[in-house]
Structure formats: C-alpha cells, structure tokens
Coordinates of C-alpha atoms and ligand atoms in Angstrom, one line a residue:
M1 CA -28.5 -5.0 1.6
L2 CA -25.1 -6.5 2.2
S3 CA -22.6 -6.6 -0.7
V4 CA -19.8 -9.2 -0.7
V5 CA -16.8 -8.2 -2.8
L6 CA -14.6 -11.0 -4.0
P7 CA -11.4 -10.2 -6.0
A8 CA -10.5 -13.2 -8.2
Y9 CA -7.4 -13.9 -10.2
N10 CA -7.2 -17.3 -11.9
E11 CA -9.8 -18.8 -9.6
E12 CA -12.0 -20.6 -12.1
K13 CA -12.5 -23.6 -9.7
M14 CA -13.5 -21.4 -6.8
I15 CA -16.1 -19.1 -8.3
Q16 CA -19.1 -21.4 -8.2
K17 CA -18.1 -22.8 -4.8
A18 CA -17.6 -19.4 -3.2
A19 CA -20.9 -18.1 -4.5
G20 CA -22.7 -21.2 -3.3
T21 CA -21.1 -21.3 0.1
I22 CA -21.5 -17.6 0.9
G23 CA -25.0 -17.6 -0.6
G24 CA -26.0 -20.6 1.5
I25 CA -24.8 -19.1 4.7
L26 CA -26.4 -15.7 4.1
Q27 CA -29.7 -17.2 3.0
K28 CA -29.9 -19.3 6.1
E29 CA -29.5 -16.2 8.2
A30 CA -32.1 -14.3 6.1
I31 CA -29.6 -11.6 5.2
D32 CA -30.4 -9.7 1.9
Y33 CA -27.2 -9.8 -0.1
E34 CA -25.4 -9.5 -3.5
I35 CA -22.1 -10.9 -4.5
I36 CA -19.6 -9.0 -6.7
F37 CA -16.8 -10.9 -8.3
V38 CA -14.0 -8.8 -9.7
D39 CA -12.1 -10.8 -12.3
D40 CA -8.6 -9.2 -12.1
G41 CA -7.6 -10.1 -15.7
S42 CA -7.5 -13.8 -15.2
K43 CA -5.9 -16.0 -17.8
D44 CA -8.1 -19.0 -17.1
G45 CA -11.9 -19.5 -17.3
T46 CA -12.7 -17.3 -14.3
W47 CA -14.8 -14.9 -16.3
Q48 CA -16.8 -17.7 -18.0
Q49 CA -17.4 -19.2 -14.6
I50 CA -18.6 -15.8 -13.3
E51 CA -21.0 -15.4 -16.2
Q52 CA -22.2 -19.0 -15.8
T53 CA -22.8 -18.5 -12.0
Q54 CA -24.6 -15.2 -12.7
K55 CA -27.1 -17.0 -15.0
E56 CA -27.9 -19.5 -12.2
D57 CA -27.9 -17.1 -9.3
Q58 CA -29.4 -13.6 -9.4
H59 CA -27.4 -12.5 -6.4
V60 CA -24.2 -12.7 -8.4
N61 CA -22.6 -9.8 -10.3
G62 CA -19.3 -9.6 -12.1
V63 CA -16.8 -7.0 -13.2
R64 CA -13.9 -7.9 -15.5
F65 CA -10.7 -5.9 -15.8
S66 CA -9.0 -5.5 -19.2
R67 CA -5.8 -6.9 -17.6
N68 CA -4.3 -7.8 -14.3
F69 CA -4.3 -4.7 -12.1
G70 CA -3.6 -6.3 -8.8
K71 CA -5.7 -7.2 -5.8
E72 CA -5.8 -3.6 -4.4
S73 CA -7.4 -2.3 -7.6
A74 CA -9.8 -5.3 -7.7
M75 CA -11.0 -4.5 -4.2
M76 CA -11.5 -0.8 -5.1
A77 CA -13.5 -1.8 -8.2
G78 CA -15.7 -4.0 -6.0
L79 CA -16.3 -1.2 -3.6
E80 CA -17.2 1.2 -6.4
N81 CA -19.7 -1.2 -7.9
A82 CA -21.2 -2.4 -4.6
G83 CA -24.8 -1.2 -4.0
G84 CA -25.2 -2.4 -0.4
D85 CA -25.7 -0.5 2.8
C86 CA -22.6 -2.3 4.0
V87 CA -19.8 -4.1 2.1
V88 CA -17.7 -7.1 3.0
V89 CA -14.4 -7.6 1.2
M90 CA -12.9 -11.1 1.3
D91 CA -10.7 -13.5 -0.6
C92 CA -12.5 -15.7 -3.0
D93 CA -10.4 -18.8 -2.2
L94 CA -12.5 -19.0 1.1
Q95 CA -9.4 -18.7 3.2
H96 CA -11.5 -16.1 5.0
P97 CA -14.2 -18.2 6.6
P98 CA -17.7 -17.1 5.3
E99 CA -19.3 -17.8 8.6
T100 CA -17.5 -14.7 10.0
I101 CA -19.5 -12.5 7.6
V102 CA -22.6 -13.2 9.7
E103 CA -20.7 -12.2 12.8
M104 CA -19.5 -9.0 11.2
Y105 CA -23.0 -8.2 9.9
R106 CA -24.5 -8.5 13.4
L107 CA -21.9 -6.1 14.7
W108 CA -22.8 -3.7 11.9
Q109 CA -26.4 -3.9 12.9
Q110 CA -25.3 -2.9 16.4
G111 CA -23.9 0.3 15.0
Y112 CA -20.3 -0.4 14.2
E113 CA -19.2 1.2 10.9
V114 CA -15.9 -0.7 10.2
V115 CA -15.5 -4.4 11.3
E116 CA -12.0 -5.7 10.8
G117 CA -11.1 -9.3 10.5
V118 CA -8.1 -10.2 12.7
K119 CA -6.1 -13.3 12.1
R120 CA -6.1 -15.6 15.1
T121 CA -4.1 -18.3 13.4
R122 CA -2.4 -17.9 10.1
G123 CA -3.0 -21.2 8.4
K124 CA -0.5 -22.8 6.1
E125 CA 2.1 -20.5 4.7
S126 CA 5.4 -20.7 2.9
V127 CA 8.6 -19.8 4.8
F128 CA 8.9 -16.5 3.0
H129 CA 5.3 -15.7 4.0
K130 CA 6.1 -16.5 7.6
L131 CA 9.2 -14.4 7.5
S132 CA 7.4 -11.5 5.8
G133 CA 5.3 -11.2 9.0
Y134 CA 8.4 -9.6 10.6
F135 CA 8.7 -6.9 8.0
P136 CA 6.7 -3.7 7.8
I137 CA 6.0 -4.1 4.3
T138 CA 4.2 -7.3 3.3
P139 CA 0.6 -8.3 3.2
D140 CA 1.0 -10.2 6.4
C141 CA 2.9 -7.9 8.5
N142 CA 2.0 -8.2 12.2
R143 CA 5.1 -9.0 14.2
G144 CA 8.3 -7.6 15.6
F145 CA 9.8 -4.8 13.5
C146 CA 6.5 -4.4 11.9
Q147 CA 4.8 -3.1 15.0
L148 CA 7.5 -0.5 15.3
I149 CA 6.7 0.8 11.8
S150 CA 3.0 0.6 12.6
K151 CA 3.7 3.1 15.4
A152 CA 5.8 5.2 13.0
V153 CA 2.9 5.6 10.5
K154 CA 0.5 5.9 13.4
I155 CA -1.7 3.1 12.2
D156 CA -2.0 -0.2 13.9
M157 CA -1.2 -2.6 11.0
S158 CA -1.1 -5.7 13.2
R159 CA -4.9 -5.7 13.3
A160 CA -5.4 -5.0 9.7
S161 CA -6.2 -7.8 7.2
D162 CA -8.0 -7.6 3.9
F163 CA -11.1 -9.2 5.4
K164 CA -13.5 -6.5 6.6
L165 CA -16.9 -5.1 6.6
M166 CA -17.5 -1.4 6.0
D167 CA -20.6 0.8 6.3
R168 CA -21.7 2.8 3.3
R169 CA -20.3 5.9 4.9
A170 CA -16.9 4.3 5.4
V171 CA -16.9 3.0 1.8
E172 CA -17.7 6.5 0.4
A173 CA -14.9 8.0 2.5
L174 CA -12.5 5.4 1.1
L175 CA -13.6 5.9 -2.5
A176 CA -13.3 9.7 -2.1
M177 CA -9.5 9.2 -1.8
P178 CA -7.9 10.1 -5.1
E179 CA -4.6 8.2 -4.7
R180 CA -3.7 5.5 -7.3
N181 CA -1.3 3.6 -5.0
A182 CA -4.0 2.7 -2.5
F183 CA -3.1 0.4 0.2
F184 CA -6.5 -0.9 1.3
R185 CA -5.5 -2.4 4.5
A186 CA -4.0 0.7 5.9
L187 CA -6.4 3.2 4.3
S188 CA -9.4 1.4 5.9
S189 CA -7.9 1.9 9.3
W190 CA -6.9 5.5 8.5
I191 CA -10.4 6.6 7.7
G192 CA -11.4 6.0 11.3
F193 CA -15.1 5.5 12.1
R194 CA -16.6 3.4 14.8
T195 CA -14.4 0.3 14.5
T196 CA -14.4 -3.1 16.1
S197 CA -12.8 -6.4 15.2
V198 CA -13.6 -10.1 15.0
E199 CA -11.0 -12.9 15.1
F200 CA -11.0 -15.6 12.5
D201 CA -8.8 -18.6 11.7
V202 CA -7.2 -18.5 8.3
Q203 CA -8.5 -21.6 6.4
E204 CA -6.4 -23.7 4.1
R205 CA -6.7 -23.0 0.5
E206 CA -8.8 -25.8 -1.0
I207 CA -8.1 -25.5 -4.7
G208 CA -5.5 -23.6 -6.7
E209 CA -2.4 -21.9 -5.3
S210 CA -1.4 -18.7 -3.7
K211 CA -1.1 -15.9 -6.3
W212 CA 1.8 -14.3 -4.6
S213 CA 5.3 -15.1 -5.8
T214 CA 8.3 -14.0 -3.7
K215 CA 9.0 -11.4 -6.3
S216 CA 5.4 -10.0 -6.3
L217 CA 5.5 -10.0 -2.4
I218 CA 8.6 -7.9 -2.4
R219 CA 7.3 -5.5 -5.0
Y220 CA 4.0 -5.2 -3.1
A221 CA 5.9 -4.6 0.1
I222 CA 8.1 -1.8 -1.2
S223 CA 5.2 0.0 -2.9
N224 CA 3.2 -0.2 0.3
I225 CA 5.9 1.3 2.5
V226 CA 6.4 4.1 0.0
S227 CA 2.7 4.8 -0.3
F228 CA 2.1 4.9 3.4
S229 CA 5.3 6.2 5.1
S230 CA 8.2 8.4 4.6
A231 CA 10.3 6.3 7.0
P232 CA 12.9 5.4 4.3
M233 CA 13.6 9.1 3.8
T234 CA 14.1 9.5 7.5
L235 CA 16.5 6.7 7.4
V236 CA 18.5 8.5 4.7
T237 CA 18.6 11.6 6.8
I238 CA 19.7 9.8 9.9
T239 CA 22.5 8.1 7.9
G240 CA 23.5 11.5 6.6
I241 CA 23.7 13.0 10.1
L242 CA 25.8 10.0 11.4
G243 CA 28.1 10.5 8.4
F244 CA 28.4 14.1 9.2
L245 CA 29.4 13.4 12.8
F246 CA 32.0 10.9 11.6
A247 CA 33.2 13.6 9.1
V248 CA 33.7 16.2 11.9
I249 CA 35.7 13.7 14.0
L250 CA 37.8 12.7 11.1
G251 CA 38.2 16.3 10.0
I252 CA 39.6 17.3 13.4
Q253 CA 42.0 14.4 13.3
T254 CA 43.2 15.3 9.8
L255 CA 43.7 19.0 10.8
V256 CA 45.6 17.9 13.9
N257 CA 47.8 15.7 11.8
Y258 CA 48.3 18.5 9.3
F259 CA 49.5 21.0 11.8
S260 CA 51.7 18.6 13.6
G261 CA 53.3 17.7 10.3
H262 CA 52.1 14.1 9.7
A263 CA 49.9 14.8 6.8
V264 CA 51.1 12.5 4.0
E265 CA 49.8 9.1 5.3
G266 CA 46.1 8.1 5.2
F267 CA 45.6 7.3 1.5
T268 CA 43.6 4.1 2.5
T269 CA 41.3 6.3 4.6
V270 CA 40.7 8.6 1.6
I271 CA 39.7 5.7 -0.7
L272 CA 37.5 4.1 1.9
I273 CA 35.7 7.4 2.6
I274 CA 35.1 8.1 -1.1
L275 CA 33.7 4.6 -1.6
I276 CA 31.5 4.7 1.5
M277 CA 30.2 8.2 1.0
G278 CA 29.7 7.5 -2.7
S279 CA 27.5 4.4 -2.1
L280 CA 25.6 6.1 0.7
I281 CA 24.8 9.1 -1.6
L282 CA 23.7 6.8 -4.4
M283 CA 21.5 4.8 -2.0
G284 CA 19.9 8.0 -0.8
L285 CA 19.3 9.2 -4.3
G286 CA 17.7 5.8 -5.1
V287 CA 15.2 6.2 -2.2
I288 CA 14.3 9.7 -3.2
G289 CA 14.0 8.6 -6.8
Y290 CA 11.6 5.9 -5.8
Y291 CA 9.3 8.5 -4.1
I292 CA 9.6 10.8 -7.2
A293 CA 8.6 7.9 -9.4
K294 CA 5.5 7.4 -7.2
I295 CA 4.7 11.1 -7.3
Y296 CA 5.0 10.9 -11.1
E297 CA 2.6 7.9 -11.2
E298 CA 0.1 9.8 -9.0
V299 CA 0.4 13.0 -11.0
K300 CA -0.4 11.2 -14.3
C301 CA -3.8 10.4 -12.8
R302 CA -4.3 7.2 -14.7
P303 CA -7.4 5.2 -13.7
R304 CA -6.8 2.6 -11.0
Y305 CA -8.2 0.0 -13.4
I306 CA -9.9 -0.5 -16.7
V307 CA -13.2 -2.4 -16.9
S308 CA -13.8 -4.4 -20.0
R309 CA -17.1 -6.3 -19.1
K310 CA -19.8 -6.3 -16.5
V311 CA -22.6 -8.8 -15.8
G312 CA -25.4 -8.8 -13.3
A313 CA -28.8 -7.4 -12.6
G314 CA -27.6 -4.5 -10.6
M315 CA -24.7 -3.6 -12.9
T316 CA -24.8 -0.4 -15.0
W317 CA -21.9 0.7 -17.2
E318 CA -21.3 3.7 -14.9
K319 CA -20.1 3.3 -11.4
R320 CA -22.9 2.6 -9.1
R321 CA -22.5 5.7 -6.9
Ligands
UDP401 N1 -5.9 -11.7 -6.2 C1 -6.3 -10.8 -7.2 N2 -5.3 -10.2 -8.0 C2 -4.0 -10.6 -7.9 C3 -3.6 -11.6 -7.0 C4 -4.6 -12.1 -6.1 O1 -7.4 -10.4 -7.3 O2 -3.2 -10.1 -8.7 C5 -6.9 -12.3 -5.3 C6 -7.1 -13.8 -5.4 O3 -7.9 -14.3 -6.4 C7 -7.6 -14.1 -4.0 C8 -7.1 -13.0 -3.1 O4 -6.6 -12.0 -4.0 O5 -9.1 -14.0 -4.0 C9 -5.9 -13.5 -2.3 O6 -4.9 -14.1 -3.1 P1 -4.1 -15.4 -2.6 O7 -5.1 -16.4 -2.0 O8 -3.3 -15.9 -3.8 O9 -3.2 -14.8 -1.5 P2 -2.8 -15.5 -0.1 O10 -4.1 -16.0 0.5 O11 -1.8 -16.5 -0.4 O12 -2.2 -14.3 0.7
MG402 MG1 -5.4 -17.1 -0.3

C-alpha cells in the first residue's frame, strides 16, 4: 500500500480537491493507497473538511494537532501514522503535481528506496522567495552560495525538495532519529538508501495563499542552518583568527612606536579597536548562544507535536508503528 501524507495549514478549500485529484489518479493506475491529512492547527475549517472527506472516502485519514507546530512536525506526524509500504510526502495545495506520484511509485517498484522530487521550474514566487534561492537557509535553496553550503554540510541540498517517496525502511530510519529540530529535506538525503530523483514542474497555487511570510521564512532558515551545520561557528573562529593576525601586526607597530618614543598618539585607533572587537565578541557570543538555545530545546525532549484528534479507518490512538 502507498500512503500519501499531506500537511495542511488553513487549507479548507484544498482538502476535498486534493483527496479527489490524488484518489482519482491512483485509482486509475490501480494503486492501493491511503491519504493522511495532517491538520497543523488550522484556524479555518480545515479539520471539518477532513472529517467530511473521510466520511465520503474510506481512503482518507486525518490527524489534528493541538496547535500550529509547523510543516516539519506535520510531515513527521504523517510519516508516524502512515501504514503503507512506501510513503509519499507532498504539499496539499497541489503545487506538487499528483501525476508525479505514479512515476515515483513505479520507480519504487523497480527497487528504489528514496525517490526525490526535483524542481525543474519553480512556478510563481515572490521576490523574497526567489532571492531566498541564493541563501543556504531557506526552503528553496538551490543556487549560488547555497551549493557551497551544501558542500560544507556534505549533503546536496540543491536536489532536495519536500516532495518525495520513501520506502518503509527509509521511513523507519527517519523516525528513529530523536532530534526535535528535524529538517526533513536534509535528513531524508542524509539517511542514504538507494536514491533516485524525478523532475517536476511546480504548479501554481490554485486557491489560498502561501503560508510563508518573510518573517517565518527567515526564522525557518536560521533554525535549519543551525540544526544542520556548524558553519556559523566556523565563521566566528575565522573572524577570530583574522582579528588575531591584525592584533599581532598592530601590536608590533605599537611596540616599535613605544621604543622609538612616539607612544602618545593613536587614541582614535584605541577607540576603534575597542568598538570593533567588542561588537565581534558579542556577535560570536550570539552565535554560540543560539546553538546553546537549540541544545537546550533538544535536551528538554518535548514531543515534536501534540495530537488532539484523529479520524480514519486505519487510525489508532497510538502511533501506527
Ligand atoms: N504548511 C503546514 N504548516 C505550516 C505552514 C505550511 O503544514 O505552518 C503546509 C501547507 O498547508 C502546504 C505546505 O505546507 O500544504 C506548503 O505550504 P505553502 O504552499 O504555503 O508553501 P509554498 O508552496 O509557498 O512554499
Ligand atoms: Mg505551496
């Protein structure tokens, strides 16, 4: 059986449509399937829509969060509640074309364990979204500087999107990871397995709007860098080393001045150095502090999400597996 996981946040208009479209395609191909909607604490009628759709269609299941925990958690919840031999994760706004699921499924039948969806074209995006492609941090990072960082963390992020099919074994491997700040896109490449990719064109969103505000993109970005790389710390160290070299040169110059009897001038330099070093130290502390905050979060071991309701034939209160 194939499980299709669909995180949904304020998507009331898309639920029925997504279930219908995906169901239609899979039934035509005679693929046994189930659909799992994860309502990520929506404020509109998304959950009512899921319950309604579940009554009409036995393939549909639903999990509801007690509040908005974010897309990462929603995807994890979907994986934890999926009962299929392979699981597809995709957006429920149908920006990931459902026809591609069939292509992925066929590749899985050929023995591939992870099938990644790779964006051929990116569809319509805001300027910030486009720009974000150049930074190593954001959901859509696949250009320029980003590739560099991909190399640094030794995972090819340019190929990773949130649209992918995973075999049971890969899903179990992913779920076995205890970390709270999971970054699905990177983790699913990190686990390895026999991987291939299919290209797809990002469709235009039909109804509703993108859930990512500029602020949430930046927050998502920072938390992803920190959860997957220690590059910012390296940056602090490099700045420190450069500062030290500068200090040695300036130190020698100062000593030379002292012994040749010109030591009184240079008050401007002193002020500048105090200011520059002070701000560098504070920045460094900030970066370290951010990592410590993340460690604290992990150490507290809070659950990734809290489930308040479940519907569906296959749903038990406990996690499926
Ligand atoms: N989503 C979610 N929780 C959130 C934000 C988004 O589950 O806090 C879901 C959303 O319902 C959609 C998917 O993640 O199914 C992608 O979101 P969106 O279409 O807003 O992002 P974009 O396509 O603009 O990157
Ligand atoms: Mg979208």
